[in-house]
């Protein structure tokens, strides 16, 4: 019985564990962001990104679980009670978060993909920790991950919704870092729908081909965008969407 009241860890142990775990997390996030900025459709960087990104989805809840155990065993009775109350108060959000780890483990669930849920059909415009936002013809709709997991969803292929496009671009040979150069130029482009962050990746081992996924504000703006890209020295063709 006395073991229930015995402190197994101290606040110092909790602090050191937090620094170590979140230090590792920060490094992994930096690696993921670096790989995302320079990732290619195939090759080592693409493979490395496909390993680091899903691993981070598992690492986040495992880190919280480990720190929660340290917290409880500082004072098992008091801290255990506090933790149970916090879990009860935020149960729905915790369930959404954990459901999201399962949903997002599918690499096809990304911004720009077209999705059909029980009530809505649209393009994924933003992904958060507890749900995602679908852009439809009626506006922006939030769908939590628990709903997606329990009621199902499907990714749409075929006819596109809105002004979302995939482009193949040829980068100018004289530009040293074409992916970054193009990303910088697109930040000032008036034709893009700012609800969607343009996704850029090298289309092969060479840096001359770039694959882009982006959304224009209106369908008629596509022609102007293609002309502007050609003016910048990045001639583009529309890929099969």
PDB file of C-alpha atoms in Angstrom:
ATOM      1  CA  UNK A   1       0.000   0.000   0.000  1.00  0.00           C
ATOM      2  CA  UNK A   2       2.835   2.345   0.780  1.00  0.00           C
ATOM      3  CA  UNK A   3       4.100   1.914  -2.780  1.00  0.00           C
ATOM      4  CA  UNK A   4       1.057   3.864  -4.013  1.00  0.00           C
ATOM      5  CA  UNK A   5       2.284   6.938  -2.170  1.00  0.00           C
ATOM      6  CA  UNK A   6       5.975   6.564  -2.964  1.00  0.00           C
ATOM      7  CA  UNK A   7       7.533   9.023  -5.411  1.00  0.00           C
ATOM      8  CA  UNK A   8       9.406   7.217  -8.176  1.00  0.00           C
ATOM      9  CA  UNK A   9      10.542  10.346 -10.007  1.00  0.00           C
ATOM     10  CA  UNK A  10      11.199  13.988  -9.202  1.00  0.00           C
ATOM     11  CA  UNK A  11      10.340  17.231 -10.985  1.00  0.00           C
ATOM     12  CA  UNK A  12      13.953  17.338 -12.150  1.00  0.00           C
ATOM     13  CA  UNK A  13      13.510  13.941 -13.839  1.00  0.00           C
ATOM     14  CA  UNK A  14      10.369  15.226 -15.574  1.00  0.00           C
ATOM     15  CA  UNK A  15      12.165  18.364 -16.769  1.00  0.00           C
ATOM     16  CA  UNK A  16      15.143  16.411 -18.111  1.00  0.00           C
ATOM     17  CA  UNK A  17      12.854  13.947 -19.881  1.00  0.00           C
ATOM     18  CA  UNK A  18      10.888  16.826 -21.448  1.00  0.00           C
ATOM     19  CA  UNK A  19      14.069  18.552 -22.657  1.00  0.00           C
ATOM     20  CA  UNK A  20      15.416  15.322 -24.153  1.00  0.00           C
ATOM     21  CA  UNK A  21      12.190  14.202 -25.827  1.00  0.00           C
ATOM     22  CA  UNK A  22      11.269  17.599 -27.232  1.00  0.00           C
ATOM     23  CA  UNK A  23      14.859  18.189 -28.293  1.00  0.00           C
ATOM     24  CA  UNK A  24      14.662  15.034 -30.396  1.00  0.00           C
ATOM     25  CA  UNK A  25      11.258  16.150 -31.671  1.00  0.00           C
ATOM     26  CA  UNK A  26      12.610  19.562 -32.715  1.00  0.00           C
ATOM     27  CA  UNK A  27      15.450  17.919 -34.643  1.00  0.00           C
ATOM     28  CA  UNK A  28      13.050  15.557 -36.418  1.00  0.00           C
ATOM     29  CA  UNK A  29      10.760  18.464 -37.340  1.00  0.00           C
ATOM     30  CA  UNK A  30      13.709  20.387 -38.800  1.00  0.00           C
ATOM     31  CA  UNK A  31      14.730  17.322 -40.800  1.00  0.00           C
ATOM     32  CA  UNK A  32      11.168  16.862 -42.055  1.00  0.00           C
ATOM     33  CA  UNK A  33      10.859  20.523 -43.070  1.00  0.00           C
ATOM     34  CA  UNK A  34      14.232  20.407 -44.808  1.00  0.00           C
ATOM     35  CA  UNK A  35      13.255  17.268 -46.702  1.00  0.00           C
ATOM     36  CA  UNK A  36       9.878  18.772 -47.579  1.00  0.00           C
ATOM     37  CA  UNK A  37      11.452  21.899 -49.051  1.00  0.00           C
ATOM     38  CA  UNK A  38      13.843  19.876 -51.194  1.00  0.00           C
ATOM     39  CA  UNK A  39      11.963  16.603 -51.571  1.00  0.00           C
ATOM     40  CA  UNK A  40      11.647  14.865 -54.902  1.00  0.00           C
ATOM     41  CA  UNK A  41       9.048  12.525 -56.278  1.00  0.00           C
ATOM     42  CA  UNK A  42      11.494   9.640 -55.966  1.00  0.00           C
ATOM     43  CA  UNK A  43      14.990   8.912 -54.678  1.00  0.00           C
ATOM     44  CA  UNK A  44      16.676   9.034 -51.263  1.00  0.00           C
ATOM     45  CA  UNK A  45      15.107  12.312 -50.108  1.00  0.00           C
ATOM     46  CA  UNK A  46      11.615  11.141 -51.011  1.00  0.00           C
ATOM     47  CA  UNK A  47      12.228   7.865 -49.161  1.00  0.00           C
ATOM     48  CA  UNK A  48      13.649   9.658 -46.128  1.00  0.00           C
ATOM     49  CA  UNK A  49      10.661  12.016 -45.988  1.00  0.00           C
ATOM     50  CA  UNK A  50       8.260   9.075 -46.202  1.00  0.00           C
ATOM     51  CA  UNK A  51       9.960   7.581 -43.127  1.00  0.00           C
ATOM     52  CA  UNK A  52      10.398  10.721 -40.993  1.00  0.00           C
ATOM     53  CA  UNK A  53       6.900  12.192 -41.572  1.00  0.00           C
ATOM     54  CA  UNK A  54       4.877   9.153 -40.385  1.00  0.00           C
ATOM     55  CA  UNK A  55       7.337   8.483 -37.547  1.00  0.00           C
ATOM     56  CA  UNK A  56       6.634  11.976 -36.194  1.00  0.00           C
ATOM     57  CA  UNK A  57       2.918  11.133 -36.107  1.00  0.00           C
ATOM     58  CA  UNK A  58       3.694   8.300 -33.684  1.00  0.00           C
ATOM     59  CA  UNK A  59       6.417  10.155 -31.803  1.00  0.00           C
ATOM     60  CA  UNK A  60       4.109  12.986 -30.691  1.00  0.00           C
ATOM     61  CA  UNK A  61       1.611  10.887 -28.673  1.00  0.00           C
ATOM     62  CA  UNK A  62       4.370   8.621 -27.358  1.00  0.00           C
ATOM     63  CA  UNK A  63       6.194  11.677 -26.013  1.00  0.00           C
ATOM     64  CA  UNK A  64       3.062  12.887 -24.250  1.00  0.00           C
ATOM     65  CA  UNK A  65       2.480   9.402 -22.804  1.00  0.00           C
ATOM     66  CA  UNK A  66       6.023   9.145 -21.435  1.00  0.00           C
ATOM     67  CA  UNK A  67       5.856  12.607 -19.843  1.00  0.00           C
ATOM     68  CA  UNK A  68       2.433  11.787 -18.371  1.00  0.00           C
ATOM     69  CA  UNK A  69       3.911   8.693 -16.699  1.00  0.00           C
ATOM     70  CA  UNK A  70       6.764  10.751 -15.242  1.00  0.00           C
ATOM     71  CA  UNK A  71       4.217  13.278 -13.974  1.00  0.00           C
ATOM     72  CA  UNK A  72       2.028  10.624 -12.333  1.00  0.00           C
ATOM     73  CA  UNK A  73       4.897   8.857 -10.579  1.00  0.00           C
ATOM     74  CA  UNK A  74       6.115  12.056  -8.965  1.00  0.00           C
ATOM     75  CA  UNK A  75       3.034  11.802  -6.730  1.00  0.00           C
ATOM     76  CA  UNK A  76       0.937   8.778  -7.828  1.00  0.00           C
ATOM     77  CA  UNK A  77      -2.280   9.541  -5.939  1.00  0.00           C
ATOM     78  CA  UNK A  78      -2.506  13.308  -6.408  1.00  0.00           C
ATOM     79  CA  UNK A  79      -1.066  13.513  -9.915  1.00  0.00           C
ATOM     80  CA  UNK A  80      -2.957  10.396 -11.028  1.00  0.00           C
ATOM     81  CA  UNK A  81      -6.210  12.032  -9.965  1.00  0.00           C
ATOM     82  CA  UNK A  82      -5.316  15.286 -11.722  1.00  0.00           C
ATOM     83  CA  UNK A  83      -4.448  13.408 -14.916  1.00  0.00           C
ATOM     84  CA  UNK A  84      -7.708  11.460 -14.881  1.00  0.00           C
ATOM     85  CA  UNK A  85      -9.680  14.702 -14.465  1.00  0.00           C
ATOM     86  CA  UNK A  86      -7.800  16.284 -17.379  1.00  0.00           C
ATOM     87  CA  UNK A  87      -8.461  13.240 -19.571  1.00  0.00           C
ATOM     88  CA  UNK A  88     -12.167  13.277 -18.675  1.00  0.00           C
ATOM     89  CA  UNK A  89     -12.442  17.008 -19.395  1.00  0.00           C
ATOM     90  CA  UNK A  90     -10.701  16.799 -22.767  1.00  0.00           C
ATOM     91  CA  UNK A  91     -11.757  13.295 -23.810  1.00  0.00           C
ATOM     92  CA  UNK A  92     -13.380  14.341 -27.112  1.00  0.00           C
ATOM     93  CA  UNK A  93     -10.345  16.373 -28.166  1.00  0.00           C
ATOM     94  CA  UNK A  94      -7.957  13.584 -27.143  1.00  0.00           C
ATOM     95  CA  UNK A  95     -10.040  11.109 -29.175  1.00  0.00           C
ATOM     96  CA  UNK A  96      -9.923  13.433 -32.204  1.00  0.00           C
ATOM     97  CA  UNK A  97      -6.156  13.817 -31.831  1.00  0.00           C
ATOM     98  CA  UNK A  98      -5.520  10.065 -31.624  1.00  0.00           C
ATOM     99  CA  UNK A  99      -7.919   9.404 -34.513  1.00  0.00           C
ATOM    100  CA  UNK A 100      -5.925  11.945 -36.492  1.00  0.00           C
ATOM    101  CA  UNK A 101      -2.732   9.962 -35.975  1.00  0.00           C
ATOM    102  CA  UNK A 102      -4.470   7.025 -37.664  1.00  0.00           C
ATOM    103  CA  UNK A 103      -5.997   9.080 -40.487  1.00  0.00           C
ATOM    104  CA  UNK A 104      -2.827  11.045 -41.258  1.00  0.00           C
ATOM    105  CA  UNK A 105      -0.716   7.895 -41.365  1.00  0.00           C
ATOM    106  CA  UNK A 106      -2.121   7.572 -44.874  1.00  0.00           C
ATOM    107  CA  UNK A 107       0.309   9.655 -46.991  1.00  0.00           C
ATOM    108  CA  UNK A 108      -2.483  10.417 -49.479  1.00  0.00           C
ATOM    109  CA  UNK A 109      -4.222  12.683 -46.957  1.00  0.00           C
ATOM    110  CA  UNK A 110      -2.554  15.986 -47.824  1.00  0.00           C
ATOM    111  CA  UNK A 111      -3.564  19.564 -48.589  1.00  0.00           C
ATOM    112  CA  UNK A 112      -5.006  19.776 -52.080  1.00  0.00           C
ATOM    113  CA  UNK A 113      -6.490  16.283 -52.193  1.00  0.00           C
ATOM    114  CA  UNK A 114     -10.174  15.975 -53.012  1.00  0.00           C
ATOM    115  CA  UNK A 115     -12.268  14.214 -50.385  1.00  0.00           C
ATOM    116  CA  UNK A 116     -15.875  13.111 -49.970  1.00  0.00           C
ATOM    117  CA  UNK A 117     -17.284  12.700 -46.450  1.00  0.00           C
ATOM    118  CA  UNK A 118     -20.770  11.866 -45.237  1.00  0.00           C
ATOM    119  CA  UNK A 119     -21.949  15.469 -45.639  1.00  0.00           C
ATOM    120  CA  UNK A 120     -19.393  17.324 -47.758  1.00  0.00           C
ATOM    121  CA  UNK A 121     -17.298  17.025 -50.895  1.00  0.00           C
ATOM    122  CA  UNK A 122     -14.380  19.342 -51.448  1.00  0.00           C
ATOM    123  CA  UNK A 123     -10.646  19.968 -51.390  1.00  0.00           C
ATOM    124  CA  UNK A 124      -8.561  19.645 -48.231  1.00  0.00           C
ATOM    125  CA  UNK A 125      -7.394  23.198 -47.579  1.00  0.00           C
ATOM    126  CA  UNK A 126      -5.847  22.841 -44.104  1.00  0.00           C
ATOM    127  CA  UNK A 127      -4.904  20.025 -41.733  1.00  0.00           C
ATOM    128  CA  UNK A 128      -4.935  20.603 -37.973  1.00  0.00           C
ATOM    129  CA  UNK A 129      -4.271  18.399 -34.942  1.00  0.00           C
ATOM    130  CA  UNK A 130      -7.925  17.506 -34.355  1.00  0.00           C
ATOM    131  CA  UNK A 131      -9.466  17.740 -37.815  1.00  0.00           C
ATOM    132  CA  UNK A 132      -9.205  19.084 -41.326  1.00  0.00           C
ATOM    133  CA  UNK A 133     -10.875  21.824 -43.362  1.00  0.00           C
ATOM    134  CA  UNK A 134     -12.678  21.087 -46.622  1.00  0.00           C
ATOM    135  CA  UNK A 135     -13.144  23.855 -49.169  1.00  0.00           C
ATOM    136  CA  UNK A 136     -16.417  23.302 -51.007  1.00  0.00           C
ATOM    137  CA  UNK A 137     -18.586  25.407 -53.289  1.00  0.00           C
ATOM    138  CA  UNK A 138     -20.554  26.502 -50.210  1.00  0.00           C
ATOM    139  CA  UNK A 139     -17.541  27.538 -48.146  1.00  0.00           C
ATOM    140  CA  UNK A 140     -15.038  26.140 -45.665  1.00  0.00           C
ATOM    141  CA  UNK A 141     -16.132  23.179 -43.505  1.00  0.00           C
ATOM    142  CA  UNK A 142     -14.341  21.654 -40.507  1.00  0.00           C
ATOM    143  CA  UNK A 143     -14.471  17.861 -40.094  1.00  0.00           C
ATOM    144  CA  UNK A 144     -12.954  16.221 -37.004  1.00  0.00           C
ATOM    145  CA  UNK A 145     -10.905  13.051 -37.342  1.00  0.00           C
ATOM    146  CA  UNK A 146     -13.234  10.950 -35.185  1.00  0.00           C
ATOM    147  CA  UNK A 147     -16.063  11.596 -37.648  1.00  0.00           C
ATOM    148  CA  UNK A 148     -13.825  10.612 -40.571  1.00  0.00           C
ATOM    149  CA  UNK A 149     -12.739   7.437 -38.793  1.00  0.00           C
ATOM    150  CA  UNK A 150     -16.195   6.325 -37.656  1.00  0.00           C
ATOM    151  CA  UNK A 151     -18.328   7.446 -40.617  1.00  0.00           C
ATOM    152  CA  UNK A 152     -15.790   6.978 -43.361  1.00  0.00           C
ATOM    153  CA  UNK A 153     -14.456   9.065 -46.241  1.00  0.00           C
ATOM    154  CA  UNK A 154     -13.178   8.632 -49.756  1.00  0.00           C
ATOM    155  CA  UNK A 155     -10.584  10.403 -51.871  1.00  0.00           C
ATOM    156  CA  UNK A 156     -11.988  11.632 -55.171  1.00  0.00           C
ATOM    157  CA  UNK A 157     -10.317  11.084 -58.521  1.00  0.00           C
ATOM    158  CA  UNK A 158     -11.532  12.255 -61.885  1.00  0.00           C
ATOM    159  CA  UNK A 159     -13.356  15.542 -62.221  1.00  0.00           C
ATOM    160  CA  UNK A 160     -11.747  18.334 -60.225  1.00  0.00           C
ATOM    161  CA  UNK A 161     -13.365  20.635 -57.735  1.00  0.00           C
ATOM    162  CA  UNK A 162     -12.596  24.313 -57.924  1.00  0.00           C
ATOM    163  CA  UNK A 163      -9.359  25.628 -59.378  1.00  0.00           C
ATOM    164  CA  UNK A 164      -6.890  23.057 -58.109  1.00  0.00           C
ATOM    165  CA  UNK A 165      -4.192  22.029 -60.579  1.00  0.00           C
ATOM    166  CA  UNK A 166      -1.023  19.994 -60.853  1.00  0.00           C
ATOM    167  CA  UNK A 167       1.636  21.412 -63.134  1.00  0.00           C
ATOM    168  CA  UNK A 168       4.892  20.203 -64.628  1.00  0.00           C
ATOM    169  CA  UNK A 169       7.434  23.027 -64.902  1.00  0.00           C
ATOM    170  CA  UNK A 170      10.866  23.314 -66.472  1.00  0.00           C
ATOM    171  CA  UNK A 171      13.296  25.377 -64.400  1.00  0.00           C
ATOM    172  CA  UNK A 172      15.806  27.763 -66.022  1.00  0.00           C
ATOM    173  CA  UNK A 173      19.314  26.311 -66.056  1.00  0.00           C
ATOM    174  CA  UNK A 174      20.907  29.496 -64.694  1.00  0.00           C
ATOM    175  CA  UNK A 175      18.937  29.440 -61.416  1.00  0.00           C
ATOM    176  CA  UNK A 176      20.942  27.733 -58.656  1.00  0.00           C
ATOM    177  CA  UNK A 177      18.003  26.861 -56.362  1.00  0.00           C
ATOM    178  CA  UNK A 178      14.918  26.815 -58.592  1.00  0.00           C
ATOM    179  CA  UNK A 179      12.569  25.318 -55.981  1.00  0.00           C
ATOM    180  CA  UNK A 180      13.200  28.134 -53.503  1.00  0.00           C
ATOM    181  CA  UNK A 181      13.226  30.754 -56.256  1.00  0.00           C
ATOM    182  CA  UNK A 182       9.836  29.607 -57.532  1.00  0.00           C
ATOM    183  CA  UNK A 183       8.383  29.413 -54.018  1.00  0.00           C
ATOM    184  CA  UNK A 184       9.470  33.006 -53.362  1.00  0.00           C
ATOM    185  CA  UNK A 185       7.943  34.206 -56.623  1.00  0.00           C
ATOM    186  CA  UNK A 186       4.617  32.468 -55.950  1.00  0.00           C
ATOM    187  CA  UNK A 187       4.196  34.280 -52.619  1.00  0.00           C
ATOM    188  CA  UNK A 188       3.505  37.498 -54.553  1.00  0.00           C
ATOM    189  CA  UNK A 189       1.354  35.960 -57.285  1.00  0.00           C
ATOM    190  CA  UNK A 190      -2.171  37.480 -57.252  1.00  0.00           C
ATOM    191  CA  UNK A 191      -3.824  34.578 -59.065  1.00  0.00           C
ATOM    192  CA  UNK A 192      -3.375  31.943 -56.347  1.00  0.00           C
ATOM    193  CA  UNK A 193      -5.974  30.929 -53.791  1.00  0.00           C
ATOM    194  CA  UNK A 194      -4.213  31.592 -50.462  1.00  0.00           C
ATOM    195  CA  UNK A 195      -6.313  28.911 -48.761  1.00  0.00           C
ATOM    196  CA  UNK A 196      -3.913  26.411 -50.336  1.00  0.00           C
ATOM    197  CA  UNK A 197      -0.173  26.515 -49.837  1.00  0.00           C
ATOM    198  CA  UNK A 198       1.555  25.632 -53.137  1.00  0.00           C
ATOM    199  CA  UNK A 199       3.397  22.316 -52.969  1.00  0.00           C
ATOM    200  CA  UNK A 200       6.621  22.111 -54.952  1.00  0.00           C
ATOM    201  CA  UNK A 201       8.948  19.159 -55.480  1.00  0.00           C
ATOM    202  CA  UNK A 202      11.642  18.172 -57.933  1.00  0.00           C
ATOM    203  CA  UNK A 203      10.271  15.775 -60.523  1.00  0.00           C
ATOM    204  CA  UNK A 204      13.415  13.673 -60.769  1.00  0.00           C
ATOM    205  CA  UNK A 205      17.049  13.476 -59.817  1.00  0.00           C
ATOM    206  CA  UNK A 206      17.817  16.585 -61.833  1.00  0.00           C
ATOM    207  CA  UNK A 207      16.619  19.989 -60.646  1.00  0.00           C
ATOM    208  CA  UNK A 208      15.343  21.062 -64.053  1.00  0.00           C
ATOM    209  CA  UNK A 209      11.867  19.586 -63.654  1.00  0.00           C
ATOM    210  CA  UNK A 210       9.504  20.757 -60.921  1.00  0.00           C
ATOM    211  CA  UNK A 211       6.134  19.271 -60.021  1.00  0.00           C
ATOM    212  CA  UNK A 212       3.730  21.813 -58.516  1.00  0.00           C
ATOM    213  CA  UNK A 213       0.321  21.505 -56.895  1.00  0.00           C
ATOM    214  CA  UNK A 214      -1.587  24.754 -56.430  1.00  0.00           C
ATOM    215  CA  UNK A 215      -4.995  26.365 -56.609  1.00  0.00           C
ATOM    216  CA  UNK A 216      -6.023  29.455 -58.542  1.00  0.00           C
ATOM    217  CA  UNK A 217      -8.658  31.851 -57.221  1.00  0.00           C
ATOM    218  CA  UNK A 218     -10.802  31.414 -60.327  1.00  0.00           C
ATOM    219  CA  UNK A 219     -10.563  29.027 -63.267  1.00  0.00           C
ATOM    220  CA  UNK A 220      -9.990  31.926 -65.676  1.00  0.00           C
ATOM    221  CA  UNK A 221      -6.812  32.853 -63.771  1.00  0.00           C
ATOM    222  CA  UNK A 222      -5.050  29.674 -64.922  1.00  0.00           C
ATOM    223  CA  UNK A 223      -4.181  31.179 -68.307  1.00  0.00           C
ATOM    224  CA  UNK A 224      -2.697  34.274 -66.654  1.00  0.00           C
ATOM    225  CA  UNK A 225      -0.721  32.108 -64.227  1.00  0.00           C
ATOM    226  CA  UNK A 226       0.753  29.967 -67.016  1.00  0.00           C
ATOM    227  CA  UNK A 227       1.737  33.117 -68.911  1.00  0.00           C
ATOM    228  CA  UNK A 228       3.372  34.558 -65.795  1.00  0.00           C
ATOM    229  CA  UNK A 229       5.316  31.344 -65.148  1.00  0.00           C
ATOM    230  CA  UNK A 230       6.538  31.381 -68.739  1.00  0.00           C
ATOM    231  CA  UNK A 231       7.613  35.016 -68.308  1.00  0.00           C
ATOM    232  CA  UNK A 232       9.642  34.008 -65.230  1.00  0.00           C
ATOM    233  CA  UNK A 233      11.390  31.292 -67.247  1.00  0.00           C
ATOM    234  CA  UNK A 234       9.380  28.402 -65.801  1.00  0.00           C
ATOM    235  CA  UNK A 235       7.278  27.111 -68.741  1.00  0.00           C
ATOM    236  CA  UNK A 236       4.519  24.872 -67.394  1.00  0.00           C
ATOM    237  CA  UNK A 237       2.112  22.249 -68.640  1.00  0.00           C
ATOM    238  CA  UNK A 238      -0.978  20.949 -66.880  1.00  0.00           C
ATOM    239  CA  UNK A 239      -0.568  17.437 -65.538  1.00  0.00           C
ATOM    240  CA  UNK A 240      -3.362  14.887 -65.358  1.00  0.00           C
ATOM    241  CA  UNK A 241      -5.235  15.915 -62.226  1.00  0.00           C
TER     242      UNK A 241
END
